[in-house]
Amino acid sequence: MTSDAARADGLTDAVQAVLPALEQWLRFTDMTGPARRRDSWQAVLDVPLPDKGAGAGPALAELADWVVANGLPIGAPGFTGFITTGPSTVPAVAQFAAAVASPQRYAVSAFNLLEGVSLRWLAQACGLDPTVAGVYSSGGSVANLLALGAARQAAFERLGVDVGRDGLPPGARGRIYAGTEAHHTIHRSAAVLGLGREAVRPVPVDDRQRVRPDLLAGMIERDVAAGDVPVAVVGVAGTTNTGAIDPLDALADVAERHGVWLHVDGAYGLPAAGVEELAGRFAGVRRAQSWIVDPHKWLATGVGCAATFVRDPELLHRTFTQTPAAYLAMPGSGAVASAFEDFGVHYDDLSVELSAPPRGVLVWAVLREIGRDGLHERIRRHVAYARRLTDLARAHPRLEALTDPELSVACLRYRPAHPVADAELDALNEELLRRLWRTTAHLPSSTVVAGRFAIRPCYVGVRHTDADVTGLAAALVELGDALVAERAA
Ligand SMILES: Cc1ncc(COP(=O)(O)O)c(C=O)c1O
């Protein structure tokens, strides 16, 4: 018995106190409940800071009854709104196990070992050379930041400047080239790296939302002539809006010709590059200098897990190394008899995080459970779902497919039998989506494709079934017809 107010024992009882609520949650029977009941749980939870603790029992009961029961169902079978999903069972348990058994990723532990093992497995599962160096972070936002940090370091080192150490030279204008469909975290990375959001040159996309490499060379040449420093070309391997894959081989040609770093943002799509029959769509992917992938998307590890891969980790080190801290200096030579005599890989010097949970164990858990084959089967199934929904939309007189899916994102809209202007169609589909959310278990999101409002399901979750795909098409027609009838009445 310790004198601390917090319990540090009784783990089994504590888990058992919450498990029934978690099992109930995973039935996903009350999709609109948490929003409808918001007043009730807000009243219970949003209270003044307690001076006296309620104790473990009441805290766990509140966790089960009010917090778990009012979570966000992104792992539900019909949820296709985000490009992230909930964890499958084994990584969910691995996350809990890591929180208990190895809250940090460093020093001599099996968790630390799995950081490196899983990065190698992940690279291979994505069709990359397993010798690339990796580091985990919290998500694609940070992963992109790290990769573009390395690119910035390389670009300015070529001019004799160590930006990580000395900062950007006065007046220097670095440039990043990314398609107009690239994720906005590229722009934020540019801002954080001191280049500014405006440093991201928007490269136009073609009618399939893929960046146009034919326009890229001219943009780089004009910038170089103006004295700007090209830092990176970004190719998106699976855009967030439509799942489009930029022509990576052609981007690599232009980048190589101009001596510019090629970064592949594969936060969502990179795992598909390892699938034999899809690999052709990612031709050239291995020619890049850096890549990111989010296991919290297609690997369903649970949110908080991304990886950055680079060819040369020294660049990451020079960009992000900390000034040495005395308390981190470990004596490290000869036989290691204590976990704390070997810090392991200094991921803290390759990234912006010092304290960080082990994330490799999540990726390890997924790949140990289902293997590369299981992951690739999942991706094939999801890509087939997007294709099937698109085919259903094409075959139906009142549905319209707005893209030809490359990966597992489909974009479609309801179109009434009578002619309607585009603006009216947008408004109708917006209302239709709201009704879908409120009255069904089908929860896609929306996007805009070439100026048109689209309903956009993205299949990355482990619980989707064929019925969720056909059910969504049917629900769109049924609710769309009802809406049109109401408006005509
Ligand atoms: C292509 C792409 N890049 C980067 C990100 C940012 O990732 P995260 O949300 O994990 O920070 C996303 C997120 O959806 C994405 O789709």
Short mmCIF file of C-alpha atoms and ligand atoms in Angstrom, two decimals:
data_model
loop_
_atom_site.label_atom_id
_atom_site.label_comp_id
_atom_site.label_asym_id
_atom_site.label_seq_id
_atom_site.Cartn_x
_atom_site.Cartn_y
_atom_site.Cartn_z
CA MET A 1 0.00 0.00 0.00
CA THR A 2 1.54 3.32 -1.03
CA SER A 3 0.63 6.65 0.43
CA ASP A 4 -0.37 8.07 -2.97
CA ALA A 5 -4.02 8.94 -3.45
CA ALA A 6 -4.05 7.07 -6.77
CA ARG A 7 -4.42 3.32 -6.85
CA ALA A 8 -1.47 1.59 -8.42
CA ASP A 9 -2.75 -1.98 -7.98
CA GLY A 10 -5.99 -3.76 -8.76
CA LEU A 11 -5.52 -3.62 -12.54
CA THR A 12 -7.69 -6.64 -13.25
CA ASP A 13 -10.60 -5.30 -11.24
CA ALA A 14 -10.23 -1.87 -12.82
CA VAL A 15 -10.23 -3.28 -16.34
CA GLN A 16 -13.20 -5.47 -15.53
CA ALA A 17 -15.09 -2.45 -14.28
CA VAL A 18 -14.86 -0.82 -17.71
CA LEU A 19 -14.88 -3.85 -20.03
CA PRO A 20 -18.67 -4.37 -20.21
CA ALA A 21 -19.09 -0.73 -21.32
CA LEU A 22 -16.39 -1.18 -23.95
CA GLU A 23 -17.96 -4.38 -25.26
CA GLN A 24 -21.33 -2.63 -25.42
CA TRP A 25 -19.73 0.31 -27.21
CA LEU A 26 -18.27 -2.01 -29.83
CA ARG A 27 -21.78 -3.17 -30.76
CA PHE A 28 -22.34 0.31 -32.23
CA THR A 29 -26.07 0.16 -31.57
CA ASP A 30 -26.56 3.81 -30.64
CA MET A 31 -24.82 5.86 -33.29
CA THR A 32 -26.70 9.10 -32.69
CA GLY A 33 -27.03 8.67 -28.92
CA PRO A 34 -23.93 10.59 -27.74
CA ALA A 35 -24.89 13.66 -29.77
CA ARG A 36 -28.56 13.52 -28.74
CA ARG A 37 -27.62 13.09 -25.10
CA ARG A 38 -24.93 15.76 -25.06
CA ASP A 39 -26.58 17.86 -22.36
CA SER A 40 -26.76 14.94 -19.94
CA TRP A 41 -23.12 13.83 -20.09
CA GLN A 42 -21.83 17.36 -20.32
CA ALA A 43 -23.66 18.15 -17.08
CA VAL A 44 -22.05 15.16 -15.36
CA LEU A 45 -18.53 15.66 -16.69
CA ASP A 46 -18.04 19.40 -17.06
CA VAL A 47 -17.90 20.18 -13.35
CA PRO A 48 -15.52 22.27 -11.23
CA LEU A 49 -12.14 20.82 -10.26
CA PRO A 50 -12.74 18.48 -7.33
CA ASP A 51 -10.67 19.14 -4.20
CA LYS A 52 -11.33 15.69 -2.91
CA GLY A 53 -11.09 12.69 -5.23
CA ALA A 54 -14.05 10.38 -5.63
CA GLY A 55 -11.83 7.30 -5.44
CA ALA A 56 -11.07 4.64 -8.03
CA GLY A 57 -14.47 2.97 -8.01
CA PRO A 58 -16.58 6.05 -8.77
CA ALA A 59 -14.00 7.36 -11.27
CA LEU A 60 -14.06 4.07 -13.18
CA ALA A 61 -17.84 3.90 -13.01
CA GLU A 62 -18.05 7.41 -14.48
CA LEU A 63 -15.55 6.39 -17.15
CA ALA A 64 -17.69 3.41 -18.11
CA ASP A 65 -21.14 4.99 -17.85
CA TRP A 66 -20.55 8.49 -19.10
CA VAL A 67 -17.27 8.65 -21.01
CA VAL A 68 -17.04 5.33 -22.88
CA ALA A 69 -20.76 5.33 -23.57
CA ASN A 70 -20.42 8.71 -25.27
CA GLY A 71 -17.34 8.14 -27.41
CA LEU A 72 -16.79 8.71 -31.14
CA PRO A 73 -17.68 5.68 -33.25
CA ILE A 74 -15.04 5.94 -35.95
CA GLY A 75 -14.46 2.20 -35.85
CA ALA A 76 -18.12 1.42 -36.60
CA PRO A 77 -18.96 -0.69 -39.67
CA GLY A 78 -20.82 2.16 -41.36
CA PHE A 79 -18.38 4.91 -40.44
CA THR A 80 -16.44 5.98 -43.53
CA GLY A 81 -16.14 9.69 -42.76
CA PHE A 82 -12.52 10.04 -41.70
CA ILE A 83 -9.42 8.56 -43.24
CA THR A 84 -8.53 7.24 -39.79
CA THR A 85 -10.35 4.41 -38.08
CA GLY A 86 -10.62 2.69 -34.72
CA PRO A 87 -8.19 -0.03 -33.69
CA SER A 88 -8.83 -3.71 -34.19
CA THR A 89 -8.70 -5.72 -30.97
CA VAL A 90 -5.06 -6.76 -30.72
CA PRO A 91 -3.48 -3.30 -31.25
CA ALA A 92 -6.06 -1.80 -28.85
CA VAL A 93 -4.84 -4.20 -26.19
CA ALA A 94 -1.22 -3.60 -27.21
CA GLN A 95 -1.74 0.13 -26.64
CA PHE A 96 -3.04 -0.55 -23.17
CA ALA A 97 -0.18 -2.99 -22.51
CA ALA A 98 2.37 -0.39 -23.61
CA ALA A 99 0.84 2.23 -21.31
CA VAL A 100 1.31 -0.16 -18.42
CA ALA A 101 4.54 -1.99 -19.23
CA SER A 102 6.63 0.56 -21.14
CA PRO A 103 5.29 4.10 -21.08
CA GLN A 104 8.42 5.33 -22.92
CA ARG A 105 9.94 3.92 -26.11
CA TYR A 106 13.59 4.12 -25.03
CA ALA A 107 16.23 1.93 -23.35
CA VAL A 108 16.53 -1.83 -23.27
CA SER A 109 13.04 -3.33 -23.52
CA ALA A 110 11.11 -5.50 -25.92
CA PHE A 111 8.97 -2.43 -26.70
CA ASN A 112 12.08 -0.51 -27.74
CA LEU A 113 13.20 -3.41 -29.94
CA LEU A 114 9.79 -3.48 -31.64
CA GLU A 115 10.15 0.17 -32.68
CA GLY A 116 12.92 -0.87 -35.07
CA VAL A 117 11.55 -4.29 -36.03
CA SER A 118 8.14 -2.87 -36.90
CA LEU A 119 9.57 0.04 -38.89
CA ARG A 120 11.43 -2.49 -41.03
CA TRP A 121 8.29 -4.63 -41.42
CA LEU A 122 6.18 -1.57 -42.21
CA ALA A 123 8.57 -0.36 -44.90
CA GLN A 124 8.52 -3.80 -46.48
CA ALA A 125 4.74 -4.11 -46.28
CA CYS A 126 4.55 -0.78 -48.16
CA GLY A 127 6.90 -2.01 -50.89
CA LEU A 128 9.83 0.15 -49.72
CA ASP A 129 13.40 -0.96 -49.34
CA PRO A 130 13.63 -2.29 -45.76
CA THR A 131 16.95 -0.50 -45.26
CA VAL A 132 15.29 2.94 -45.17
CA ALA A 133 15.51 4.57 -41.73
CA GLY A 134 12.31 5.29 -39.84
CA VAL A 135 10.94 7.10 -36.85
CA TYR A 136 7.45 7.08 -35.38
CA SER A 137 5.42 10.14 -34.45
CA SER A 138 1.86 10.98 -33.49
CA GLY A 139 0.35 11.33 -36.95
CA GLY A 140 0.80 12.35 -40.54
CA SER A 141 1.05 16.01 -39.55
CA VAL A 142 4.23 15.48 -37.56
CA ALA A 143 5.49 12.80 -39.96
CA ASN A 144 5.27 15.27 -42.87
CA LEU A 145 6.98 17.92 -40.75
CA LEU A 146 9.90 15.60 -40.05
CA ALA A 147 10.36 14.58 -43.68
CA LEU A 148 10.14 18.14 -44.94
CA GLY A 149 12.54 19.20 -42.18
CA ALA A 150 15.09 16.77 -43.60
CA ALA A 151 14.40 18.10 -47.10
CA ARG A 152 14.95 21.68 -45.92
CA GLN A 153 18.20 20.66 -44.24
CA ALA A 154 19.45 18.97 -47.43
CA ALA A 155 18.48 21.88 -49.70
CA PHE A 156 20.29 24.49 -47.61
CA GLU A 157 23.29 22.31 -46.82
CA ARG A 158 23.88 22.25 -50.57
CA LEU A 159 24.26 26.03 -50.28
CA GLY A 160 26.63 25.65 -47.31
CA VAL A 161 24.05 26.48 -44.62
CA ASP A 162 23.21 24.25 -41.65
CA VAL A 163 19.64 25.41 -41.06
CA GLY A 164 19.08 23.11 -38.09
CA ARG A 165 21.93 24.81 -36.29
CA ASP A 166 21.95 28.35 -37.66
CA GLY A 167 18.43 28.94 -38.95
CA LEU A 168 17.40 30.13 -42.37
CA PRO A 169 19.67 32.70 -43.99
CA PRO A 170 18.09 36.18 -44.07
CA GLY A 171 15.90 36.67 -47.11
CA ALA A 172 16.06 33.00 -48.16
CA ARG A 173 12.91 31.80 -49.87
CA GLY A 174 12.48 28.03 -49.79
CA ARG A 175 9.82 26.48 -52.01
CA ILE A 176 7.81 23.29 -51.76
CA TYR A 177 5.85 22.03 -54.77
CA ALA A 178 2.63 20.14 -54.07
CA GLY A 179 -0.55 19.47 -56.00
CA THR A 180 -3.64 21.47 -55.18
CA GLU A 181 -5.09 18.26 -53.69
CA ALA A 182 -2.17 17.81 -51.26
CA HIS A 183 -3.02 17.74 -47.57
CA HIS A 184 -2.91 21.07 -45.73
CA THR A 185 -0.40 19.63 -43.25
CA ILE A 186 2.19 20.23 -45.96
CA HIS A 187 1.44 23.94 -45.67
CA ARG A 188 1.57 23.83 -41.90
CA SER A 189 4.91 22.00 -42.04
CA ALA A 190 6.22 24.78 -44.29
CA ALA A 191 5.06 27.33 -41.73
CA VAL A 192 6.64 25.51 -38.78
CA LEU A 193 9.87 25.09 -40.73
CA GLY A 194 10.10 28.84 -41.17
CA LEU A 195 9.40 28.76 -44.89
CA GLY A 196 5.86 30.04 -44.53
CA ARG A 197 2.65 28.52 -45.84
CA GLU A 198 2.96 30.62 -48.99
CA ALA A 199 6.17 28.74 -49.77
CA VAL A 200 4.02 25.86 -50.96
CA ARG A 201 3.56 26.29 -54.69
CA PRO A 202 0.22 24.82 -55.74
CA VAL A 203 0.74 22.61 -58.78
CA PRO A 204 -2.47 22.16 -60.81
CA VAL A 205 -4.04 18.70 -61.01
CA ASP A 206 -5.54 16.85 -63.96
CA ASP A 207 -9.15 15.74 -64.33
CA ARG A 208 -8.37 12.75 -62.08
CA GLN A 209 -7.04 15.02 -59.30
CA ARG A 210 -3.42 13.96 -59.90
CA VAL A 211 -0.67 16.52 -59.94
CA ARG A 212 0.55 17.57 -63.40
CA PRO A 213 4.30 16.92 -63.67
CA ASP A 214 4.38 18.67 -67.06
CA LEU A 215 3.75 21.98 -65.26
CA LEU A 216 6.20 21.33 -62.45
CA ALA A 217 9.49 21.77 -64.27
CA GLY A 218 8.53 25.26 -65.46
CA MET A 219 7.50 26.29 -61.94
CA ILE A 220 10.81 25.14 -60.46
CA GLU A 221 12.81 26.83 -63.21
CA ARG A 222 11.02 30.15 -62.77
CA ASP A 223 11.57 30.05 -59.00
CA VAL A 224 15.25 29.17 -59.33
CA ALA A 225 15.69 32.04 -61.80
CA ALA A 226 14.14 34.34 -59.17
CA GLY A 227 16.67 33.16 -56.58
CA ASP A 228 14.33 30.85 -54.63
CA VAL A 229 15.51 27.56 -53.14
CA PRO A 230 13.50 24.48 -54.15
CA VAL A 231 13.20 22.41 -50.98
CA ALA A 232 10.95 19.54 -51.99
CA VAL A 233 8.52 18.18 -54.49
CA VAL A 234 5.62 16.42 -52.75
CA GLY A 235 3.87 13.49 -54.39
CA VAL A 236 0.70 12.30 -52.69
CA ALA A 237 0.24 8.55 -52.65
CA GLY A 238 -3.48 8.61 -52.01
CA THR A 239 -5.08 12.00 -51.59
CA THR A 240 -7.43 12.61 -48.71
CA ASN A 241 -10.24 13.92 -50.89
CA THR A 242 -10.46 11.26 -53.58
CA GLY A 243 -7.64 8.74 -53.07
CA ALA A 244 -5.85 9.92 -56.22
CA ILE A 245 -2.23 8.84 -56.59
CA ASP A 246 0.15 11.40 -58.06
CA PRO A 247 2.35 10.15 -60.93
CA LEU A 248 5.37 9.48 -58.76
CA ASP A 249 7.69 8.26 -61.53
CA ALA A 250 7.18 11.43 -63.55
CA LEU A 251 7.59 13.57 -60.42
CA ALA A 252 10.83 11.71 -59.64
CA ASP A 253 12.08 12.48 -63.17
CA VAL A 254 11.49 16.22 -62.73
CA ALA A 255 12.83 16.25 -59.16
CA GLU A 256 15.99 14.39 -60.15
CA ARG A 257 16.58 16.60 -63.16
CA HIS A 258 16.43 19.66 -60.93
CA GLY A 259 18.23 18.11 -57.96
CA VAL A 260 15.18 18.51 -55.71
CA TRP A 261 14.12 16.20 -52.85
CA LEU A 262 11.05 14.07 -53.60
CA HIS A 263 8.78 13.45 -50.62
CA VAL A 264 5.91 10.99 -50.82
CA ASP A 265 2.96 11.71 -48.54
CA GLY A 266 1.57 8.20 -48.25
CA ALA A 267 -0.16 8.82 -44.93
CA TYR A 268 -3.22 7.04 -46.25
CA GLY A 269 -2.27 5.18 -49.40
CA LEU A 270 1.29 3.94 -49.03
CA PRO A 271 0.37 0.47 -47.71
CA ALA A 272 -1.38 -0.16 -51.04
CA ALA A 273 1.96 0.26 -52.83
CA GLY A 274 2.92 -3.14 -51.40
CA VAL A 275 -0.11 -4.89 -52.94
CA GLU A 276 0.99 -6.66 -56.09
CA GLU A 277 -1.82 -5.66 -58.44
CA LEU A 278 -1.91 -2.05 -57.13
CA ALA A 279 1.87 -1.46 -57.09
CA GLY A 280 1.87 -0.25 -60.70
CA ARG A 281 -0.16 2.81 -59.65
CA PHE A 282 2.71 3.78 -57.34
CA ALA A 283 5.48 3.28 -59.94
CA GLY A 284 8.49 5.35 -58.98
CA VAL A 285 7.65 5.38 -55.27
CA ARG A 286 11.05 3.94 -54.34
CA ARG A 287 12.82 6.81 -56.09
CA ALA A 288 11.81 9.32 -53.40
CA GLN A 289 14.08 10.60 -50.61
CA SER A 290 11.38 10.45 -47.92
CA TRP A 291 7.99 8.86 -47.31
CA ILE A 292 5.34 8.94 -44.62
CA VAL A 293 2.65 6.44 -43.75
CA ASP A 294 0.03 6.48 -40.99
CA PRO A 295 -0.54 3.05 -39.48
CA HIS A 296 -3.51 4.64 -37.70
CA LYS A 297 -5.23 4.67 -41.05
CA TRP A 298 -5.08 1.42 -43.05
CA LEU A 299 -3.36 -0.64 -40.38
CA ALA A 300 -6.04 0.26 -37.83
CA THR A 301 -3.58 0.59 -34.95
CA GLY A 302 -5.63 3.23 -33.17
CA VAL A 303 -4.93 6.94 -33.52
CA GLY A 304 -1.51 8.32 -32.62
CA CYS A 305 0.77 6.34 -34.91
CA ALA A 306 2.65 7.56 -38.00
CA ALA A 307 6.02 6.77 -39.51
CA THR A 308 8.51 8.88 -41.45
CA PHE A 309 11.07 7.07 -43.59
CA VAL A 310 14.21 8.66 -45.02
CA ARG A 311 17.26 7.37 -46.84
CA ASP A 312 19.69 9.29 -44.66
CA PRO A 313 18.79 9.56 -40.95
CA GLU A 314 21.75 11.88 -40.39
CA LEU A 315 19.81 14.63 -42.11
CA LEU A 316 16.94 14.16 -39.66
CA HIS A 317 19.49 14.20 -36.87
CA ARG A 318 21.06 17.46 -37.99
CA THR A 319 17.61 18.99 -38.33
CA PHE A 320 16.06 17.93 -35.04
CA THR A 321 18.85 17.07 -32.64
CA GLN A 322 18.53 18.57 -29.16
CA THR A 323 21.38 20.26 -27.44
CA PRO A 324 22.72 17.43 -25.28
CA ALA A 325 20.95 17.13 -21.92
CA ALA A 326 23.05 15.91 -19.01
CA TYR A 327 20.24 13.73 -17.70
CA LEU A 328 20.02 11.87 -21.02
CA ALA A 329 23.72 11.01 -21.19
CA MET A 330 23.79 7.28 -20.58
CA PRO A 331 27.01 5.44 -19.88
CA GLY A 332 26.90 2.98 -22.74
CA SER A 333 29.64 0.52 -23.48
CA GLY A 334 30.37 -3.11 -22.74
CA ALA A 335 27.82 -5.53 -21.33
CA VAL A 336 24.46 -4.02 -20.53
CA ALA A 337 23.17 -5.24 -17.21
CA SER A 338 20.50 -2.62 -16.65
CA ALA A 339 17.81 -1.40 -19.05
CA PHE A 340 19.06 2.10 -18.46
CA GLU A 341 22.62 1.54 -19.68
CA ASP A 342 21.53 1.63 -23.33
CA PHE A 343 19.15 4.33 -24.47
CA GLY A 344 18.65 2.59 -27.80
CA VAL A 345 18.17 4.52 -31.04
CA HIS A 346 17.92 8.22 -30.21
CA TYR A 347 14.53 8.69 -31.86
CA ASP A 348 14.30 11.88 -29.81
CA ASP A 349 17.05 13.33 -31.98
CA LEU A 350 15.30 12.38 -35.23
CA SER A 351 12.00 13.94 -34.30
CA VAL A 352 10.32 16.67 -32.30
CA GLU A 353 9.29 14.41 -29.40
CA LEU A 354 11.44 13.34 -26.47
CA SER A 355 8.93 11.59 -24.23
CA ALA A 356 6.84 9.39 -26.47
CA PRO A 357 4.97 6.13 -26.06
CA PRO A 358 6.14 3.05 -27.93
CA ARG A 359 4.24 2.91 -31.20
CA GLY A 360 6.12 0.09 -32.87
CA VAL A 361 4.28 -2.39 -30.68
CA LEU A 362 1.01 -1.36 -32.35
CA VAL A 363 2.33 -1.96 -35.85
CA TRP A 364 4.00 -5.15 -34.67
CA ALA A 365 0.70 -6.31 -33.12
CA VAL A 366 -1.18 -5.81 -36.39
CA LEU A 367 1.44 -7.43 -38.60
CA ARG A 368 2.09 -10.26 -36.14
CA GLU A 369 -1.62 -11.00 -36.05
CA ILE A 370 -2.54 -10.75 -39.73
CA GLY A 371 0.79 -10.65 -41.57
CA ARG A 372 1.52 -8.84 -44.78
CA ASP A 373 -1.06 -11.03 -46.54
CA GLY A 374 -3.82 -10.10 -44.12
CA LEU A 375 -3.05 -6.40 -44.54
CA HIS A 376 -2.98 -6.66 -48.30
CA GLU A 377 -6.28 -8.62 -48.32
CA ARG A 378 -7.82 -5.81 -46.24
CA ILE A 379 -6.63 -3.23 -48.75
CA ARG A 380 -7.93 -5.26 -51.70
CA ARG A 381 -11.31 -5.60 -50.01
CA HIS A 382 -11.54 -1.88 -49.32
CA VAL A 383 -10.49 -0.91 -52.83
CA ALA A 384 -13.15 -3.29 -54.15
CA TYR A 385 -15.76 -1.58 -51.92
CA ALA A 386 -15.01 1.83 -53.41
CA ARG A 387 -15.15 0.31 -56.88
CA ARG A 388 -18.44 -1.48 -56.14
CA LEU A 389 -20.09 1.65 -54.79
CA THR A 390 -18.94 3.56 -57.85
CA ASP A 391 -20.38 0.83 -60.10
CA LEU A 392 -23.66 0.92 -58.19
CA ALA A 393 -23.78 4.71 -58.62
CA ARG A 394 -23.08 4.40 -62.34
CA ALA A 395 -25.78 1.80 -62.74
CA HIS A 396 -28.45 3.78 -60.89
CA PRO A 397 -30.40 6.49 -62.71
CA ARG A 398 -30.43 8.79 -59.66
CA LEU A 399 -26.87 8.37 -58.47
CA GLU A 400 -23.79 9.80 -60.08
CA ALA A 401 -20.17 8.73 -59.53
CA LEU A 402 -17.82 11.71 -59.51
CA THR A 403 -14.52 9.82 -59.55
CA ASP A 404 -13.01 6.61 -60.80
CA PRO A 405 -11.50 5.32 -57.54
CA GLU A 406 -7.82 4.47 -57.46
CA LEU A 407 -7.91 3.36 -53.82
CA SER A 408 -10.69 3.01 -51.24
CA VAL A 409 -12.33 6.45 -51.50
CA ALA A 410 -15.49 6.81 -53.57
CA CYS A 411 -17.13 10.13 -54.45
CA LEU A 412 -20.74 10.23 -55.54
CA ARG A 413 -23.92 12.25 -55.34
CA TYR A 414 -27.65 11.90 -55.61
CA ARG A 415 -29.13 13.36 -58.78
CA PRO A 416 -32.92 13.72 -59.13
CA ALA A 417 -34.66 12.47 -62.25
CA HIS A 418 -35.50 16.04 -63.34
CA PRO A 419 -32.76 18.44 -64.50
CA VAL A 420 -31.24 20.61 -61.71
CA ALA A 421 -28.56 23.29 -61.61
CA ASP A 422 -25.24 22.41 -59.99
CA ALA A 423 -25.76 24.79 -57.05
CA GLU A 424 -29.10 23.18 -56.27
CA LEU A 425 -27.54 19.72 -56.53
CA ASP A 426 -24.90 20.76 -54.01
CA ALA A 427 -27.52 22.00 -51.55
CA LEU A 428 -29.63 18.87 -52.02
CA ASN A 429 -26.69 16.57 -51.37
CA GLU A 430 -25.60 18.56 -48.32
CA GLU A 431 -29.05 18.11 -46.83
CA LEU A 432 -29.04 14.46 -47.84
CA LEU A 433 -25.75 13.88 -46.03
CA ARG A 434 -27.09 15.48 -42.87
CA ARG A 435 -30.13 13.21 -42.96
CA LEU A 436 -27.92 10.20 -43.51
CA TRP A 437 -25.95 11.05 -40.38
CA ARG A 438 -29.06 11.68 -38.33
CA THR A 439 -31.17 8.74 -39.36
CA THR A 440 -28.89 5.89 -40.44
CA ALA A 441 -25.71 4.10 -39.41
CA HIS A 442 -24.04 5.15 -42.69
CA LEU A 443 -21.54 7.90 -41.86
CA PRO A 444 -19.50 9.07 -44.85
CA SER A 445 -18.10 12.60 -45.09
CA SER A 446 -18.21 15.08 -47.93
CA THR A 447 -15.69 16.68 -50.21
CA VAL A 448 -15.62 18.83 -53.31
CA VAL A 449 -14.60 17.24 -56.60
CA ALA A 450 -13.89 19.70 -59.39
CA GLY A 451 -16.22 22.23 -57.74
CA ARG A 452 -19.04 19.74 -57.08
CA PHE A 453 -20.21 18.69 -53.62
CA ALA A 454 -19.61 14.97 -53.22
CA ILE A 455 -20.54 12.37 -50.64
CA ARG A 456 -17.29 10.65 -49.82
CA PRO A 457 -16.99 7.32 -48.06
CA CYS A 458 -13.44 6.17 -47.35
CA TYR A 459 -13.07 2.49 -46.52
CA VAL A 460 -10.21 1.87 -44.09
CA GLY A 461 -11.96 0.24 -41.13
CA VAL A 462 -11.78 -3.42 -40.20
CA ARG A 463 -15.53 -3.76 -39.60
CA HIS A 464 -16.98 -2.70 -42.98
CA THR A 465 -18.94 -5.35 -44.83
CA ASP A 466 -20.53 -5.63 -48.29
CA ALA A 467 -23.83 -4.67 -46.64
CA ASP A 468 -22.39 -1.30 -45.62
CA VAL A 469 -21.59 -0.59 -49.26
CA THR A 470 -24.88 -1.65 -50.81
CA GLY A 471 -26.74 -0.18 -47.82
CA LEU A 472 -25.17 3.23 -48.36
CA ALA A 473 -26.15 3.27 -52.04
CA ALA A 474 -29.71 2.25 -51.13
CA ALA A 475 -29.94 4.83 -48.33
CA LEU A 476 -28.77 7.61 -50.63
CA VAL A 477 -31.49 6.80 -53.14
CA GLU A 478 -34.20 6.41 -50.52
CA LEU A 479 -33.36 9.60 -48.61
CA GLY A 480 -32.69 11.53 -51.82
CA ASP A 481 -36.08 10.53 -53.27
CA ALA A 482 -37.80 11.49 -50.01
CA LEU A 483 -36.08 14.87 -49.95
CA VAL A 484 -37.05 15.63 -53.54
CA ALA A 485 -40.65 14.60 -52.83
CA GLU A 486 -40.74 16.88 -49.77
CA ARG A 487 -39.39 19.81 -51.71
CA ALA A 488 -41.96 19.28 -54.48
CA ALA A 489 -44.87 19.06 -51.98
C1 LIG B 1 -2.54 12.51 -47.27
C2 LIG B 1 -2.52 12.92 -45.84
N1 LIG B 1 -1.42 13.49 -45.32
C3 LIG B 1 -1.36 13.90 -44.04
C4 LIG B 1 -2.43 13.75 -43.20
C5 LIG B 1 -2.35 14.20 -41.77
O1 LIG B 1 -2.35 13.08 -40.96
P1 LIG B 1 -2.78 13.10 -39.42
O2 LIG B 1 -4.24 13.39 -39.40
O3 LIG B 1 -2.45 11.71 -38.99
O4 LIG B 1 -1.97 14.13 -38.72
C6 LIG B 1 -3.61 13.17 -43.68
C7 LIG B 1 -4.79 13.02 -42.80
O5 LIG B 1 -5.85 12.71 -43.18
C8 LIG B 1 -3.65 12.74 -45.03
O6 LIG B 1 -4.76 12.18 -45.54
#
